[in-house]
Coordinates of C-alpha atoms and ligand atoms in Angstrom, one line a residue:
M28 CA 8.1 48.9 -51.9
K29 CA 6.2 50.0 -48.7
D30 CA 3.3 47.7 -49.3
K31 CA 5.2 44.6 -50.4
I32 CA 7.8 42.1 -49.2
I33 CA 10.1 41.5 -52.2
I34 CA 12.2 38.4 -52.2
K35 CA 15.0 37.7 -54.7
G36 CA 17.0 34.5 -55.2
A37 CA 15.7 32.3 -52.4
R38 CA 17.6 29.0 -52.4
V39 CA 16.9 27.5 -48.9
N40 CA 16.5 23.7 -49.1
N41 CA 14.6 22.8 -52.3
L42 CA 13.8 26.4 -53.3
K43 CA 15.1 26.9 -56.9
N44 CA 16.4 30.5 -56.8
I45 CA 12.9 32.0 -56.7
D46 CA 11.8 35.6 -56.8
L47 CA 8.6 36.6 -55.2
E48 CA 6.5 39.6 -54.2
I49 CA 4.1 39.3 -51.2
P50 CA 1.5 42.0 -50.6
K51 CA 1.4 43.4 -47.0
N52 CA -1.7 43.5 -44.8
K53 CA -3.3 40.7 -46.7
L54 CA -3.9 37.1 -45.7
V55 CA -1.5 35.2 -47.9
V56 CA -1.6 31.4 -48.2
F57 CA 1.2 29.1 -49.6
T58 CA -0.2 25.9 -51.0
G59 CA 1.5 23.0 -52.7
L60 CA 2.6 19.4 -52.4
S61 CA 4.4 18.2 -49.4
G62 CA 8.1 18.9 -49.9
S63 CA 7.5 21.7 -52.5
G64 CA 9.2 24.2 -50.2
K65 CA 6.3 26.0 -48.4
S66 CA 7.9 25.8 -45.0
S67 CA 11.4 26.6 -46.5
L68 CA 10.0 29.8 -47.8
A69 CA 7.7 30.8 -44.9
F70 CA 9.7 29.8 -41.9
E71 CA 13.3 29.2 -43.0
T72 CA 13.6 32.2 -45.4
I73 CA 11.1 35.0 -44.6
F74 CA 10.7 34.4 -40.9
A75 CA 14.3 33.5 -40.3
E76 CA 15.5 36.7 -42.0
G77 CA 13.0 38.9 -40.1
Q78 CA 14.1 37.3 -36.8
R79 CA 17.8 37.7 -37.7
R80 CA 17.4 41.4 -38.4
Y81 CA 15.4 41.9 -35.2
I82 CA 18.2 40.3 -33.2
E83 CA 20.8 42.4 -35.0
S84 CA 19.0 45.5 -33.9
L85 CA 19.4 44.6 -30.2
S86 CA 22.3 45.7 -28.0
P87 CA 25.4 43.5 -28.1
Y88 CA 24.6 42.7 -24.4
A89 CA 21.2 41.3 -25.3
R90 CA 22.6 39.5 -28.4
Q91 CA 25.0 37.4 -26.4
F92 CA 22.1 35.6 -24.8
L93 CA 20.4 34.9 -28.1
G94 CA 23.2 33.6 -30.1
Q95 CA 24.1 34.3 -33.7
M96 CA 21.5 33.5 -36.4
E97 CA 22.5 32.2 -39.8
K98 CA 21.6 34.4 -42.8
P99 CA 19.2 32.3 -44.9
D100 CA 20.4 31.5 -48.5
V101 CA 18.7 34.4 -50.3
D102 CA 20.0 37.3 -52.4
E103 CA 17.8 40.0 -51.1
I104 CA 14.6 40.6 -49.0
T105 CA 13.2 44.1 -48.8
G106 CA 10.1 45.5 -47.0
L107 CA 10.5 43.0 -44.2
S108 CA 9.2 43.9 -40.7
P109 CA 10.0 42.1 -37.4
A110 CA 8.4 38.7 -37.8
I111 CA 6.6 36.2 -35.5
A112 CA 6.0 32.6 -36.4
I113 CA 3.4 30.3 -35.0
D114 CA 3.9 26.8 -36.2
Q115 CA 1.7 23.8 -35.9
K116 CA 4.2 21.7 -34.1
A117 CA 2.5 20.0 -31.1
H118 CA 5.2 20.4 -28.5
S119 CA 4.0 17.9 -25.9
H120 CA 1.0 15.6 -25.8
N121 CA 1.0 15.0 -22.1
P122 CA -2.6 14.3 -21.3
R123 CA -2.0 15.6 -17.8
S124 CA -0.9 19.1 -18.9
T125 CA -3.3 22.0 -18.3
V126 CA -3.2 25.8 -18.3
A127 CA -2.6 25.6 -14.5
T128 CA 0.2 23.1 -14.7
L129 CA 2.0 24.7 -17.6
T130 CA 2.0 28.1 -15.9
E131 CA 3.0 26.6 -12.5
I132 CA -0.2 28.0 -11.0
Y133 CA -1.1 24.5 -10.0
D134 CA 2.2 24.0 -8.1
Y135 CA 1.5 27.2 -6.1
L136 CA -2.1 26.2 -5.6
R137 CA -0.9 22.8 -4.1
V138 CA 1.3 24.7 -1.6
L139 CA -1.6 27.1 -0.8
Y140 CA -4.0 24.2 -0.1
A141 CA -1.5 22.3 2.0
R142 CA -0.9 25.4 4.2
I143 CA -4.3 27.0 4.4
G144 CA -6.8 24.4 3.3
Q145 CA -9.5 23.4 5.8
P146 CA -10.3 19.7 5.7
F147 CA -13.8 18.4 6.0
C148 CA -14.7 14.8 6.7
P149 CA -15.5 13.1 3.3
E150 CA -17.9 10.8 5.2
C151 CA -20.0 13.2 7.3
G152 CA -19.0 16.6 6.0
R153 CA -17.9 18.0 9.4
P154 CA -14.9 20.3 9.6
I155 CA -11.8 18.5 11.0
K156 CA -9.3 20.1 13.3
K157 CA -6.0 18.9 14.4
M158 CA -5.2 20.1 17.9
S159 CA -2.1 20.4 20.0
L160 CA -2.1 19.3 23.6
E161 CA -2.0 22.9 24.7
E162 CA -5.0 23.8 22.5
M163 CA -6.9 20.9 24.0
V164 CA -6.2 21.9 27.6
E165 CA -7.2 25.5 26.8
S166 CA -10.4 24.3 25.1
I167 CA -11.3 22.0 28.0
Q168 CA -10.9 24.9 30.4
K169 CA -13.2 27.1 28.3
N170 CA -15.7 24.3 27.9
A171 CA -15.7 23.7 31.7
A172 CA -16.4 27.4 32.3
K173 CA -19.2 27.4 29.6
N174 CA -20.8 24.3 31.1
K175 CA -20.5 25.7 34.7
S176 CA -18.5 22.6 35.6
A177 CA -15.6 22.8 38.1
Y178 CA -14.4 19.4 37.1
A179 CA -13.5 17.8 33.7
T180 CA -13.5 14.0 33.4
I181 CA -10.8 13.0 30.9
I182 CA -11.6 9.8 29.0
A183 CA -9.7 7.9 26.4
P184 CA -11.6 5.9 23.7
I185 CA -10.0 2.5 23.3
V186 CA -12.5 0.4 21.3
R187 CA -15.2 1.8 19.1
G188 CA -18.1 -0.5 18.1
R189 CA -16.3 -3.8 17.7
K190 CA -17.1 -7.4 18.6
G191 CA -15.3 -9.2 21.4
E192 CA -15.0 -9.9 25.1
Y193 CA -11.8 -8.0 25.8
F194 CA -10.8 -9.7 29.0
Q195 CA -7.1 -9.2 28.4
L196 CA -7.6 -5.5 27.5
L197 CA -9.5 -4.8 30.7
Q198 CA -6.9 -6.7 32.7
N199 CA -4.2 -4.6 31.1
L200 CA -6.0 -1.3 31.9
F201 CA -6.4 -2.5 35.5
E202 CA -2.7 -3.3 35.8
D203 CA -1.8 0.1 34.3
G204 CA -3.5 1.6 37.4
F205 CA -6.9 2.7 36.0
G206 CA -10.0 2.3 38.2
E207 CA -12.9 2.8 35.9
V208 CA -14.0 2.2 32.3
R209 CA -17.1 3.2 30.4
I210 CA -18.5 0.2 28.5
D211 CA -21.2 1.0 25.9
G212 CA -21.9 4.2 27.8
K213 CA -22.1 2.7 31.3
I214 CA -19.4 3.4 33.9
K215 CA -18.0 0.1 35.5
S216 CA -15.3 -0.5 38.1
L217 CA -12.2 -2.4 36.9
H218 CA -12.0 -4.0 40.4
E219 CA -15.0 -6.1 39.4
R220 CA -15.4 -8.7 36.8
I221 CA -17.0 -7.2 33.7
E222 CA -19.0 -9.5 31.4
M223 CA -19.4 -8.6 27.8
S224 CA -21.4 -10.5 25.2
R225 CA -18.9 -12.1 22.8
Y226 CA -20.8 -11.3 19.6
G227 CA -22.1 -7.9 20.6
M228 CA -20.5 -4.6 19.3
H229 CA -18.8 -2.8 22.1
T230 CA -17.4 0.6 22.8
I231 CA -14.7 0.7 25.6
E232 CA -13.4 4.0 27.0
V233 CA -11.1 4.3 30.0
I234 CA -11.6 7.0 32.6
V235 CA -8.2 8.6 32.9
D236 CA -8.9 11.2 35.6
K237 CA -11.4 13.6 37.0
V238 CA -9.6 16.9 37.3
L239 CA -10.3 20.3 38.6
A240 CA -10.4 22.4 35.4
S241 CA -8.3 25.1 37.1
D242 CA -5.5 22.5 37.9
Q243 CA -3.5 23.1 34.7
T244 CA -0.7 20.7 35.5
R245 CA -2.9 17.7 36.3
L246 CA -5.1 18.5 33.3
F247 CA -2.1 18.4 31.0
E248 CA -1.0 15.1 32.4
A249 CA -4.5 13.6 32.1
V250 CA -4.9 14.7 28.5
E251 CA -1.5 13.5 27.6
T252 CA -2.2 10.0 29.1
A253 CA -5.6 9.9 27.4
L254 CA -4.1 10.8 24.0
D255 CA -1.6 8.0 24.4
Y256 CA -4.3 5.4 25.2
G257 CA -6.8 6.8 22.8
K258 CA -4.3 6.9 19.9
G259 CA -4.7 10.7 19.4
L260 CA -8.4 10.9 20.6
V261 CA -9.5 12.3 23.9
I262 CA -13.0 13.0 25.4
A263 CA -13.6 15.6 28.0
A264 CA -16.9 15.2 30.0
F265 CA -18.4 17.9 32.2
A266 CA -20.8 18.0 35.2
N267 CA -23.9 18.6 33.0
N268 CA -23.1 15.5 30.9
E269 CA -21.8 17.6 28.0
E270 CA -18.9 15.9 26.2
V271 CA -16.3 17.2 23.8
L272 CA -14.2 14.9 21.6
F273 CA -10.7 16.1 20.5
S274 CA -8.2 14.7 18.0
S275 CA -4.5 15.3 17.7
H276 CA -4.6 13.9 14.1
W277 CA -6.5 15.0 11.0
T278 CA -9.1 12.5 12.1
C279 CA -12.9 13.0 12.1
P280 CA -13.8 12.6 15.8
H281 CA -17.3 11.3 14.8
D282 CA -16.5 8.5 12.4
S283 CA -12.7 8.2 12.7
F284 CA -12.1 9.0 9.1
A285 CA -8.3 9.6 9.1
F286 CA -6.7 12.1 6.8
P287 CA -3.1 11.5 5.6
E288 CA -0.6 14.3 6.4
I289 CA -1.8 17.3 4.5
E290 CA 1.2 18.3 2.2
P291 CA 1.5 19.6 -1.4
R292 CA 2.0 16.2 -3.0
L293 CA -1.5 15.2 -1.8
F294 CA -3.0 17.7 -4.3
S295 CA -1.1 16.3 -7.3
F296 CA -3.0 14.1 -9.7
N297 CA 0.5 13.0 -11.0
S298 CA 1.3 11.5 -7.6
P299 CA -0.1 8.3 -6.1
Y300 CA -0.7 10.2 -2.9
G301 CA -3.3 12.4 -4.5
A302 CA -4.4 10.7 -7.7
C303 CA -7.9 9.1 -7.9
E304 CA -7.2 5.4 -7.6
A305 CA -9.8 4.5 -10.2
C306 CA -8.5 6.6 -13.1
H307 CA -4.9 7.1 -11.9
G308 CA -5.3 10.8 -12.0
L309 CA -6.4 11.1 -15.7
G310 CA -10.1 11.9 -14.9
R311 CA -11.2 9.4 -17.5
D312 CA -12.4 5.9 -17.2
F313 CA -9.3 3.7 -17.0
F314 CA -10.8 1.3 -19.6
D315 CA -12.7 3.7 -21.8
E316 CA -11.1 7.1 -22.5
T317 CA -14.3 8.6 -23.8
K318 CA -16.0 8.2 -20.4
I319 CA -15.5 10.4 -17.4
C320 CA -14.2 8.5 -14.3
E321 CA -17.2 7.6 -12.1
V322 CA -15.2 7.7 -8.9
C323 CA -13.8 11.3 -9.1
N324 CA -16.2 12.7 -11.8
G325 CA -13.2 13.8 -13.7
A326 CA -11.7 15.7 -10.8
R327 CA -8.7 13.3 -10.9
L328 CA -8.1 13.4 -7.1
K329 CA -9.0 11.3 -4.1
K330 CA -12.2 12.1 -2.3
E331 CA -10.4 13.2 0.9
V332 CA -8.2 15.6 -1.2
L333 CA -11.4 17.1 -2.7
A334 CA -12.7 17.6 0.9
I335 CA -10.0 20.1 1.7
K336 CA -11.3 23.6 1.0
I337 CA -10.4 27.2 0.8
N338 CA -13.4 29.6 1.0
N339 CA -15.8 26.7 0.2
K340 CA -13.9 25.6 -2.9
N341 CA -11.7 22.5 -3.3
I342 CA -8.6 22.7 -5.6
H343 CA -10.6 21.1 -8.5
E344 CA -13.3 23.6 -8.2
V345 CA -10.7 26.4 -8.4
V346 CA -9.0 25.1 -11.5
S347 CA -12.4 24.6 -13.1
L348 CA -12.9 28.4 -13.0
T349 CA -12.3 30.5 -16.0
I350 CA -9.2 32.7 -15.6
D351 CA -11.3 35.9 -15.0
K352 CA -13.4 34.1 -12.3
A353 CA -10.2 32.6 -10.8
Y354 CA -8.9 36.2 -10.5
E355 CA -12.1 37.2 -8.6
F356 CA -11.7 34.1 -6.3
F357 CA -8.2 35.0 -5.3
A358 CA -9.0 38.7 -4.9
E359 CA -11.8 37.7 -2.5
L360 CA -9.5 35.7 -0.3
D361 CA -8.0 38.9 1.0
D362 CA -11.3 39.5 2.9
V363 CA -11.6 35.9 4.0
F364 CA -8.2 35.1 5.3
S365 CA -7.2 35.9 8.9
E366 CA -4.1 38.0 9.5
N367 CA -2.2 34.8 10.3
E368 CA -3.4 33.1 7.1
K369 CA -2.5 36.2 5.1
N370 CA 1.1 35.9 6.4
I371 CA 1.3 32.3 5.6
A372 CA -0.2 32.7 2.1
K373 CA 1.4 36.0 1.1
N374 CA 4.3 34.8 -1.1
V375 CA 2.3 32.0 -2.8
M376 CA -0.6 34.3 -3.5
K377 CA 1.7 36.8 -5.1
E378 CA 3.0 34.1 -7.5
I379 CA -0.5 32.9 -8.4
V380 CA -2.0 36.3 -8.9
S381 CA 0.9 37.6 -11.0
R382 CA 0.5 34.6 -13.4
I383 CA -3.3 35.1 -13.6
E384 CA -2.8 38.7 -14.3
F385 CA -0.4 37.8 -17.2
L386 CA -3.0 35.4 -18.6
L387 CA -5.6 38.1 -18.4
E388 CA -3.3 40.6 -20.1
V389 CA -2.8 38.3 -23.1
G390 CA -6.5 37.9 -23.4
L391 CA -7.1 34.3 -22.1
D392 CA -9.7 35.3 -19.6
Y393 CA -12.2 32.8 -21.1
L394 CA -10.0 29.7 -20.6
T395 CA -10.5 27.5 -17.6
L396 CA -7.3 26.7 -15.6
N397 CA -7.8 23.0 -16.2
R398 CA -8.0 23.3 -20.0
Ligands
ZN1 ZN1 -16.9 12.4 9.8
ZN2 ZN1 -11.0 9.2 -11.1

């Protein structure tokens, strides 16, 4: 009895009152024609009874959450242990589902990248910073000290490398009370007529003010005005001709590449905000599913999204890691993050790490998060 499961009088579905003995600790295979009752015997009789007895053994409190299970139509089963069943049913065939999305790790990663990710310009690779007015004023004062310059000239970029004569624009600046502009790098007075070649490319910047760097109030006003005219960009120039360009948007100050607002949905390949436009976030060629998308190389996201990094890795590079390597990546962040970043990331990191630890515990260390 100890080394067998003995079944008497099984009648579930098509089963014709069968008796059967199954040896334990052996690999046993049921074969037969479709509809001959293989599943009725394996799942609906043996497994169902094992499951039912297991649930019966639990406390009434636990049982109320699991519901009553029907006793299968069988006279007797002996030698049965608690049973588990793995069936071949494919639950969902969503081509966008991965280990990371099913475990919600991806959702937490999106939040982490939106809060902590450092954007780099996808055109020139330079890090991009978004600064507040206060941060700009502070930085201008520091730069003035570094460049041994008592004054800072605050300049607003208006036109960058575009064709035109711009009479009206210069007229408007004059009427707004500005005295000087810098045209293609040369300072000109707005009191005089400025000639520009109609078909040449021009860069026009307006000199907003020349301010004593120690004059906090006037510096604030000048930077605020410059940001207004420069649509979020401002240049501070110092006595030694050093210049620093600031941006109040996620915009590359060098080539004006503008980032959208960095928020979790940007990192989703299920959202039009983040998905690669060529493959619609599937990572495969839109017209030929056997080919990897040439625009995103299978990363499924827009290039600017892939230019946002945490510890030198973008979100696609993180989900391409195997689960054990991903664990190392997150453990390392503890040494990389500043105190402030640690505070921002604390809860999200906890959720990610606990899920990765679970995957490791169940022995899935070799899977990549984007499988
Ligand atoms: Zn750039
Ligand atoms: Zn693509």
